[in-house]
XYZ file of C-alpha atoms in Angstrom:
287
model
C 19.690 -43.382 -1.011
C 23.126 -44.846 -1.480
C 25.137 -44.725 -4.873
C 24.602 -48.543 -5.314
C 20.762 -48.440 -4.596
C 18.384 -48.299 -7.379
C 15.016 -46.356 -7.167
C 13.286 -49.773 -7.506
C 15.296 -51.358 -4.876
C 14.631 -48.315 -2.458
C 11.129 -48.539 -2.939
C 11.043 -52.355 -2.072
C 13.151 -51.923 0.523
C 10.746 -49.496 2.167
C 7.786 -51.471 1.580
C 9.353 -54.507 3.482
C 10.396 -52.213 6.200
C 7.072 -50.981 6.448
C 5.658 -54.402 6.620
C 8.209 -55.490 9.160
C 7.163 -52.485 11.607
C 3.827 -53.346 11.264
C 3.978 -56.915 12.535
C 5.237 -56.593 16.088
C 5.880 -60.585 16.046
C 8.367 -60.311 13.265
C 7.968 -61.693 9.568
C 8.068 -65.714 9.377
C 9.161 -67.556 6.481
C 9.444 -71.508 5.747
C 12.568 -73.215 5.652
C 11.370 -76.412 4.376
C 8.554 -77.619 6.815
C 10.060 -75.472 9.676
C 8.970 -71.974 10.717
C 11.571 -69.365 11.249
C 12.046 -65.776 11.461
C 12.023 -64.398 7.992
C 15.803 -62.880 8.574
C 17.156 -66.478 9.563
C 16.344 -68.073 6.155
C 19.344 -66.710 3.890
C 21.766 -67.526 6.575
C 20.224 -70.905 7.185
C 20.234 -71.617 3.185
C 23.662 -70.346 2.820
C 24.950 -72.555 5.418
C 23.197 -75.443 3.910
C 24.660 -74.929 0.464
C 28.285 -74.173 1.764
C 28.332 -77.420 3.538
C 27.402 -79.648 0.403
C 29.074 -77.580 -2.152
C 31.805 -79.795 -2.975
C 29.465 -82.700 -3.612
C 26.383 -80.563 -5.107
C 26.843 -81.476 -8.721
C 27.683 -85.158 -7.975
C 24.410 -85.139 -5.878
C 22.500 -84.003 -8.581
C 23.591 -86.658 -11.128
C 22.899 -89.295 -8.654
C 19.833 -88.250 -7.293
C 18.093 -87.550 -10.744
C 19.721 -90.154 -12.800
C 21.334 -87.869 -14.819
C 18.033 -86.258 -15.777
C 18.512 -82.831 -14.548
C 21.154 -82.361 -17.514
C 18.355 -82.781 -20.008
C 16.179 -80.408 -18.024
C 18.954 -77.908 -18.127
C 19.571 -78.472 -22.192
C 15.670 -78.004 -22.568
C 16.098 -74.553 -20.594
C 19.324 -73.211 -22.899
C 17.316 -74.583 -25.927
C 14.578 -72.368 -24.812
C 17.128 -69.395 -24.059
C 18.768 -69.974 -27.702
C 21.770 -67.862 -26.574
C 23.331 -65.682 -29.351
C 26.147 -63.056 -29.855
C 25.637 -60.084 -27.733
C 23.839 -62.155 -24.733
C 24.399 -60.307 -21.536
C 23.100 -63.179 -19.070
C 22.577 -63.144 -15.283
C 22.452 -66.527 -13.851
C 21.243 -66.414 -10.412
C 21.657 -69.048 -7.516
C 24.104 -70.386 -10.338
C 27.080 -71.196 -8.041
C 28.706 -74.115 -9.537
C 28.552 -72.748 -12.888
C 26.318 -75.591 -14.504
C 24.011 -73.083 -16.635
C 26.814 -70.604 -17.017
C 29.324 -72.965 -18.624
C 26.542 -74.669 -20.658
C 25.673 -71.419 -21.949
C 29.084 -70.399 -22.748
C 30.023 -73.627 -24.693
C 26.636 -73.074 -26.651
C 27.906 -69.519 -27.808
C 31.297 -70.826 -28.839
C 29.459 -73.535 -30.950
C 27.164 -71.233 -32.442
C 30.363 -69.271 -33.493
C 31.695 -72.036 -34.783
C 34.404 -72.100 -31.983
C 34.650 -75.350 -30.831
C 37.680 -75.080 -28.711
C 37.042 -75.442 -25.081
C 39.916 -73.501 -24.171
C 39.629 -70.333 -26.580
C 37.407 -67.504 -25.753
C 37.797 -65.579 -29.282
C 35.074 -66.740 -30.910
C 32.262 -64.040 -32.339
C 29.421 -65.251 -30.136
C 31.718 -65.378 -26.815
C 33.554 -61.854 -27.564
C 30.385 -60.031 -27.647
C 28.715 -61.745 -24.552
C 29.117 -61.795 -21.088
C 27.602 -63.813 -18.330
C 27.222 -63.197 -14.500
C 26.754 -65.841 -12.086
C 25.140 -64.595 -8.731
C 24.993 -66.804 -6.094
C 24.365 -66.472 -1.955
C 26.924 -68.653 -1.122
C 31.128 -68.256 -1.621
C 31.509 -72.344 -1.335
C 29.310 -72.923 -4.397
C 30.999 -69.865 -6.243
C 34.681 -71.263 -5.662
C 33.620 -74.593 -7.096
C 31.983 -73.029 -10.245
C 35.462 -70.696 -10.839
C 37.087 -73.909 -10.320
C 35.166 -75.496 -12.918
C 35.655 -72.891 -15.296
C 39.337 -72.404 -15.008
C 39.628 -76.404 -15.458
C 37.949 -75.957 -18.755
C 40.391 -73.081 -19.704
C 37.727 -70.181 -19.251
C 39.607 -67.371 -18.110
C 37.147 -64.707 -18.965
C 33.707 -63.718 -20.002
C 32.088 -65.046 -16.844
C 32.025 -63.146 -13.624
C 31.430 -64.557 -10.375
C 29.304 -62.165 -7.756
C 28.445 -63.180 -4.249
C 24.781 -61.530 -3.979
C 21.259 -62.249 -2.725
C 18.435 -62.846 -5.526
C 16.362 -60.389 -3.619
C 18.595 -57.449 -3.776
C 20.776 -58.088 -6.899
C 24.287 -56.078 -7.347
C 23.324 -54.829 -10.865
C 21.860 -51.757 -12.150
C 18.477 -51.460 -13.605
C 17.943 -52.858 -17.054
C 21.404 -54.330 -17.300
C 20.911 -57.781 -18.874
C 19.064 -59.154 -21.723
C 18.443 -62.670 -20.229
C 17.890 -63.736 -16.229
C 18.179 -67.620 -15.528
C 17.687 -69.079 -12.215
C 17.631 -73.202 -12.033
C 16.747 -74.996 -8.752
C 17.211 -71.530 -6.801
C 13.880 -69.834 -6.592
C 12.363 -71.938 -3.776
C 15.462 -71.188 -1.558
C 14.577 -67.859 -1.424
C 12.739 -65.894 1.349
C 10.418 -64.006 -0.771
C 9.899 -65.178 -4.314
C 7.588 -62.273 -5.006
C 10.574 -59.962 -4.419
C 12.917 -62.058 -6.236
C 10.746 -62.057 -9.365
C 10.461 -58.143 -9.023
C 14.399 -58.115 -8.847
C 14.346 -60.162 -11.851
C 12.533 -57.795 -13.894
C 14.084 -54.860 -12.796
C 17.452 -56.100 -14.025
C 16.199 -57.067 -17.458
C 16.145 -54.680 -20.210
C 12.988 -54.065 -22.167
C 12.639 -57.411 -24.553
C 14.723 -59.338 -21.885
C 14.056 -62.830 -20.899
C 13.240 -64.548 -17.637
C 13.452 -68.498 -17.414
C 13.229 -70.176 -14.293
C 13.757 -74.148 -13.971
C 12.534 -75.308 -10.679
C 11.145 -78.680 -8.974
C 7.213 -78.679 -9.295
C 4.122 -80.256 -8.643
C 3.901 -84.118 -10.136
C 1.123 -84.030 -12.630
C 0.796 -87.825 -12.832
C -1.047 -89.097 -10.145
C -0.098 -92.666 -10.147
C 3.636 -91.424 -9.889
C 2.858 -88.993 -7.136
C 3.045 -91.478 -4.051
C 6.491 -93.101 -5.511
C 8.101 -89.773 -6.121
C 7.103 -88.836 -2.432
C 8.506 -92.123 -1.012
C 11.739 -91.371 -3.057
C 12.083 -87.842 -2.050
C 11.833 -88.512 1.797
C 13.317 -91.867 2.065
C 16.148 -92.271 -0.495
C 17.399 -88.598 -0.924
C 18.045 -87.902 2.714
C 19.994 -91.278 2.999
C 21.891 -90.587 -0.269
C 22.577 -87.265 1.029
C 23.964 -88.634 4.258
C 26.215 -91.035 2.389
C 27.451 -89.041 -0.430
C 27.444 -85.491 0.830
C 27.725 -86.226 4.351
C 24.573 -84.185 5.093
C 21.257 -85.775 5.484
C 19.563 -82.787 6.647
C 20.253 -80.847 3.518
C 18.442 -83.426 1.628
C 15.384 -83.336 3.930
C 15.034 -79.642 3.364
C 15.285 -80.460 -0.309
C 12.508 -82.647 -0.337
C 10.517 -80.314 1.825
C 11.234 -77.094 0.026
C 10.134 -78.778 -3.172
C 6.599 -79.430 -1.454
C 6.709 -76.008 -0.049
C 6.832 -74.406 -3.602
C 4.474 -73.037 -5.506
C 2.777 -75.221 -8.196
C 2.901 -74.215 -11.907
C 0.015 -72.307 -12.258
C 0.612 -70.209 -8.967
C 4.228 -69.411 -9.805
C 3.040 -68.083 -13.458
C 0.631 -65.826 -11.791
C 3.112 -64.476 -9.587
C 5.477 -64.067 -12.550
C 2.557 -62.086 -14.246
C 1.975 -60.127 -10.848
C 5.803 -59.018 -10.632
C 5.498 -57.382 -14.130
C 6.638 -59.964 -16.652
C 4.600 -60.659 -19.695
C 3.798 -63.312 -22.146
C 4.040 -66.064 -19.230
C 4.196 -69.680 -19.790
C 5.579 -72.836 -18.595
C 6.319 -76.189 -19.623
C 6.479 -79.478 -17.523
C 9.298 -81.907 -17.450
C 9.242 -85.419 -16.799
C 5.724 -85.566 -15.677
C 6.093 -82.119 -13.692
C 9.066 -83.266 -11.470
C 10.328 -80.121 -12.630
C 9.144 -77.461 -14.542
C 10.240 -74.594 -16.847
C 8.587 -71.078 -16.585
C 9.377 -68.559 -19.253
C 8.428 -64.551 -18.876
C 9.677 -61.539 -20.791
C 10.016 -57.929 -19.752
C 8.046 -55.954 -22.210
């Protein structure tokens, strides 16, 4: 075992290696509606987001009509950041969640200067942004610098299924619109629990299953017709937004994800539908 590998990570890796060895054809995974070798999915996801990194935030605004901002605000309301927060924001490359949390910590401390990092809420807190894609992290770092944020937020390239953090090292874990892109959702959930301290909170904001039947057909047409065309015109990558629509349909519905969270060892699991189930916010705790 290497010095950077924890016992929990070693056990999970051994289990995955054993499963792969028992499958002579190799493990498979879904990349949207395509089936690929499991080992190929992460590089495909990384390449996709590297391609759209520069226009990722703009596309989020355009394709959601800005509603994603309200969803993220709801997520941060649930998180309720307080002084002493040690947050891991996974798949958070462009920094949208991290920067919002940082601003909330400053406001809580009465420090409303966007270019100051000396408020008590910030001085006692730290945020780690972990993302698989270097290009996304570069955008996030640039956004932080543009706001005068020179410390308090670390930008780390890493995989949600094998986080580069010690056991029980953070008291909050967030992942927004990233969980559906991992190869093994169950493994990512176990990793989230591993890095959380006892009493730490897990929050996942993700596209989900529409719960308003009359709205479902309209949403499908928008997802599979409008979004790819918008992606081609704005981000120069139609395929990335075809994948987006397909990956949403492949993602477990609300109740199934809640069950997976519980199976990974998270407690007091609950979820809230947003905008009729277009997105859902899931919460759990490490007890």
